[in-house]
Each structure stands twice: as C-alpha cells, then as structure tokens.
Tab-separated table of N, CA and C in Angstrom:
chain	number	residue	atom	x	y	z
H	12	MET	N	-3.538	15.746	16.119
H	12	MET	CA	-2.619	15.721	14.940
H	12	MET	C	-3.507	15.660	13.722
H	13	ALA	N	-3.305	16.506	12.722
H	13	ALA	CA	-4.008	16.426	11.545
H	13	ALA	C	-3.508	15.286	10.715
H	14	ALA	N	-4.320	14.675	9.883
H	14	ALA	CA	-3.998	13.526	9.027
H	14	ALA	C	-3.106	14.004	7.892
H	15	GLN	N	-2.079	13.283	7.537
H	15	GLN	CA	-1.368	13.674	6.494
H	15	GLN	C	-2.025	13.312	5.098
H	16	PRO	N	-1.718	14.046	4.105
H	16	PRO	CA	-2.416	13.738	2.751
H	16	PRO	C	-1.861	12.464	2.065
H	17	GLY	N	-2.673	11.816	1.279
H	17	GLY	CA	-2.206	10.592	0.662
H	17	GLY	C	-2.390	9.346	1.348
H	18	HIS	N	-1.567	8.373	0.873
H	18	HIS	CA	-1.709	6.996	1.487
H	18	HIS	C	-0.364	6.340	1.256
H	19	CYS	N	-0.183	5.132	1.922
H	19	CYS	CA	0.973	4.344	1.688
H	19	CYS	C	0.623	2.993	1.230
H	20	LEU	N	1.603	2.281	0.473
H	20	LEU	CA	1.400	0.936	0.143
H	20	LEU	C	2.349	0.073	0.927
H	21	PHE	N	1.930	-0.887	1.486
H	21	PHE	CA	2.874	-1.944	2.283
H	21	PHE	C	2.937	-3.149	1.374
H	22	VAL	N	4.070	-3.278	0.666
H	22	VAL	CA	4.308	-4.124	-0.332
H	22	VAL	C	5.068	-5.391	0.073
H	23	SER	N	4.491	-6.584	0.013
H	23	SER	CA	5.151	-7.864	0.449
H	23	SER	C	5.938	-8.316	-0.837
H	24	LYS	N	7.225	-8.566	-0.636
H	24	LYS	CA	8.085	-8.984	-1.619
H	24	LYS	C	8.928	-10.127	-1.074
H	25	PRO	N	9.519	-11.020	-1.963
H	25	PRO	CA	10.314	-12.232	-1.497
H	25	PRO	C	11.514	-11.724	-0.600
H	26	THR	N	12.032	-10.528	-0.803
H	26	THR	CA	13.251	-10.021	-0.138
H	26	THR	C	12.886	-9.210	1.222
H	27	GLY	N	11.594	-9.090	1.407
H	27	GLY	CA	11.104	-8.377	2.623
H	27	GLY	C	9.836	-7.429	2.317
H	28	TYR	N	9.658	-6.462	3.069
H	28	TYR	CA	8.653	-5.517	2.843
H	28	TYR	C	9.130	-4.155	2.407
H	29	GLU	N	8.326	-3.429	1.637
H	29	GLU	CA	8.629	-2.084	1.283
H	29	GLU	C	7.500	-1.182	1.509
H	30	LEU	N	7.655	-0.116	2.003
H	30	LEU	CA	6.615	1.037	2.248
H	30	LEU	C	6.766	2.181	1.226
H	31	VAL	N	5.620	2.378	0.324
H	31	VAL	CA	5.767	3.205	-0.740
H	31	VAL	C	4.713	4.258	-0.507
H	32	GLU	N	5.028	5.578	-0.599
H	32	GLU	CA	4.214	6.720	-0.325
H	32	GLU	C	3.443	7.160	-1.662
H	33	ARG	N	2.249	7.448	-1.550
H	33	ARG	CA	1.457	7.865	-2.800
H	33	ARG	C	0.479	8.928	-2.415
H	34	GLU	N	0.127	9.677	-3.441
H	34	GLU	CA	-0.770	10.771	-3.315
H	34	GLU	C	-2.176	10.278	-3.610
H	35	GLY	N	-3.173	10.942	-3.046
H	35	GLY	CA	-4.514	10.599	-3.359
H	35	GLY	C	-5.087	9.446	-2.424
H	36	GLU	N	-6.298	8.920	-2.881
H	36	GLU	CA	-6.835	7.902	-2.078
H	36	GLU	C	-6.254	6.495	-2.338
H	37	PRO	N	-6.317	5.584	-1.366
H	37	PRO	CA	-5.795	4.305	-1.555
H	37	PRO	C	-6.598	3.521	-2.507
H	38	PRO	N	-6.044	2.517	-3.251
H	38	PRO	CA	-6.725	1.602	-4.114
H	38	PRO	C	-7.720	0.835	-3.311
H	39	ALA	N	-8.802	0.223	-3.959
H	39	ALA	CA	-9.797	-0.598	-3.375
H	39	ALA	C	-9.218	-1.959	-3.080
H	40	VAL	N	-9.866	-2.636	-1.936
H	40	VAL	CA	-9.503	-3.993	-1.685
H	40	VAL	C	-9.901	-4.834	-3.039
H	41	GLY	N	-8.912	-5.712	-3.432
H	41	GLY	CA	-9.190	-6.604	-4.487
H	41	GLY	C	-8.647	-6.050	-5.869
H	42	SER	N	-8.397	-4.762	-5.771
H	42	SER	CA	-7.719	-4.087	-7.062
H	42	SER	C	-6.324	-4.513	-7.234
H	43	LYS	N	-5.841	-4.467	-8.487
H	43	LYS	CA	-4.466	-4.630	-8.858
H	43	LYS	C	-3.693	-3.398	-8.835
H	44	VAL	N	-2.395	-3.354	-8.435
H	44	VAL	CA	-1.539	-2.377	-8.464
H	44	VAL	C	-0.212	-2.665	-9.118
H	45	GLU	N	0.259	-1.806	-10.088
H	45	GLU	CA	1.576	-2.101	-10.617
H	45	GLU	C	2.500	-1.005	-10.250
H	46	LEU	N	3.676	-1.580	-9.877
H	46	LEU	CA	4.690	-0.576	-9.281
H	46	LEU	C	5.906	-0.454	-10.156
H	47	ASP	N	5.953	0.606	-10.918
H	47	ASP	CA	7.220	0.882	-11.760
H	47	ASP	C	7.853	-0.324	-12.467
H	48	GLY	N	7.044	-1.130	-13.062
H	48	GLY	CA	7.615	-2.274	-13.737
H	48	GLY	C	8.158	-3.313	-12.786
H	49	GLN	N	7.876	-3.356	-11.553
H	49	GLN	CA	8.412	-4.329	-10.596
H	49	GLN	C	7.475	-5.557	-10.506
H	50	GLY	N	6.345	-5.458	-11.101
H	50	GLY	CA	5.323	-6.495	-10.977
H	50	GLY	C	3.978	-5.904	-10.615
H	51	ARG	N	3.099	-6.921	-10.361
H	51	ARG	CA	1.663	-6.583	-9.970
H	51	ARG	C	1.416	-7.164	-8.635
H	52	TRP	N	0.622	-6.417	-7.910
H	52	TRP	CA	0.283	-6.756	-6.572
H	52	TRP	C	-1.302	-6.600	-6.414
H	53	GLU	N	-1.885	-7.324	-5.534
H	53	GLU	CA	-3.344	-7.244	-5.202
H	53	GLU	C	-3.489	-6.621	-3.802
H	54	VAL	N	-4.545	-5.641	-3.754
H	54	VAL	CA	-4.723	-5.125	-2.384
H	54	VAL	C	-5.591	-6.083	-1.590
H	55	ASN	N	-4.899	-6.528	-0.461
H	55	ASN	CA	-5.371	-7.530	0.523
H	55	ASN	C	-6.215	-6.836	1.482
H	56	ARG	N	-5.951	-5.702	1.955
H	56	ARG	CA	-6.777	-5.020	2.957
H	56	ARG	C	-6.324	-3.558	3.051
H	57	ILE	N	-7.138	-2.668	3.681
H	57	ILE	CA	-6.766	-1.267	3.913
H	57	ILE	C	-6.781	-1.105	5.486
H	58	GLY	N	-5.662	-0.547	5.928
H	58	GLY	CA	-5.564	-0.273	7.318
H	58	GLY	C	-4.874	0.951	7.493
H	59	GLN	N	-4.366	1.191	8.855
H	59	GLN	CA	-3.579	2.459	9.083
H	59	GLN	C	-2.254	2.203	8.852
H	60	SER	N	-1.439	3.219	8.491
H	60	SER	CA	-0.054	3.139	8.236
H	60	SER	C	0.613	2.493	9.429
H	61	PRO	N	1.657	1.603	9.127
H	61	PRO	CA	2.360	0.978	10.217
H	61	PRO	C	3.442	1.964	10.924
H	62	LEU	N	3.615	3.156	10.314
H	62	LEU	CA	4.612	4.097	10.904
H	62	LEU	C	3.956	4.807	12.168
H	63	PRO	N	4.747	4.996	13.246
H	63	PRO	CA	4.268	5.717	14.373
H	63	PRO	C	3.716	7.045	14.082
H	64	GLN	N	2.566	7.432	14.588
H	64	GLN	CA	1.863	8.729	14.558
H	64	GLN	C	1.532	9.144	13.108
H	65	ASP	N	1.522	8.172	12.167
H	65	ASP	CA	1.168	8.353	10.685
H	65	ASP	C	-0.296	7.802	10.668
H	66	ARG	N	-1.252	8.825	10.425
H	66	ARG	CA	-2.644	8.402	10.501
H	66	ARG	C	-3.208	8.102	8.970
H	67	ARG	N	-2.345	8.107	8.053
H	67	ARG	CA	-2.777	7.900	6.554
H	67	ARG	C	-3.191	6.525	6.423
H	68	PRO	N	-4.102	6.256	5.501
H	68	PRO	CA	-4.501	4.842	5.189
H	68	PRO	C	-3.290	4.114	4.559
H	69	CYS	N	-3.404	2.816	4.586
H	69	CYS	CA	-2.238	2.050	3.958
H	69	CYS	C	-2.942	0.858	3.353
H	70	ALA	N	-2.620	0.661	2.083
H	70	ALA	CA	-3.076	-0.515	1.284
H	70	ALA	C	-2.040	-1.576	1.559
H	71	TYR	N	-2.337	-2.826	2.076
H	71	TYR	CA	-1.505	-3.768	2.312
H	71	TYR	C	-1.610	-4.824	1.041
H	72	LEU	N	-0.450	-4.998	0.375
H	72	LEU	CA	-0.468	-5.709	-0.914
H	72	LEU	C	0.190	-6.999	-0.904
H	73	LEU	N	-0.377	-8.006	-1.586
H	73	LEU	CA	0.282	-9.305	-1.742
H	73	LEU	C	0.570	-9.507	-3.318
H	74	PRO	N	1.489	-10.435	-3.591
H	74	PRO	CA	1.700	-10.556	-5.097
H	74	PRO	C	0.490	-10.903	-5.689
H	75	ALA	N	0.168	-10.442	-6.849
H	75	ALA	CA	-1.186	-10.877	-7.566
H	75	ALA	C	-0.938	-12.179	-8.249
H	76	THR	N	-1.998	-13.094	-8.164
H	76	THR	CA	-1.894	-14.419	-8.734
H	76	THR	C	-2.352	-14.513	-10.138
H	77	SER	N	-2.999	-13.431	-10.719
H	77	SER	CA	-3.470	-13.592	-12.019
H	77	SER	C	-3.283	-12.186	-12.683
C-alpha cells in the first residue's frame, strides 16, 4: 500500500483527543504548533498515524507550556 501524502496531528485537549490532517511534512519534535486560534501545542514525538492502514507520519502534540 502506498503511503498517503501529508501528515496528521494528534492533539491532546482537556476534552479528549483530536486528529487533524495536514499537507506537507510533519513539524519537528519540540516545535510549537498553533491551530486556528485554539491555542498552542508542542510536538512531543513523531510516530505513525493511529488510524488503521494509515502510514502517514503523525505529530503527537501536548499543550505548550510557554
């Protein structure tokens, strides 16, 4: 199965988790990501998408502390 283009963001929020699809390469570990005025998150790690048979990279985000 060919890899899908783009990447996803696994966003940890107080209300649960959200999976956001994005184009291009994933952000680097330690970088900050802002999501449509919802706040800032920091990339904790890069792994594979949690979706079955989805081979895209996924950036796992935690709320930014600074």
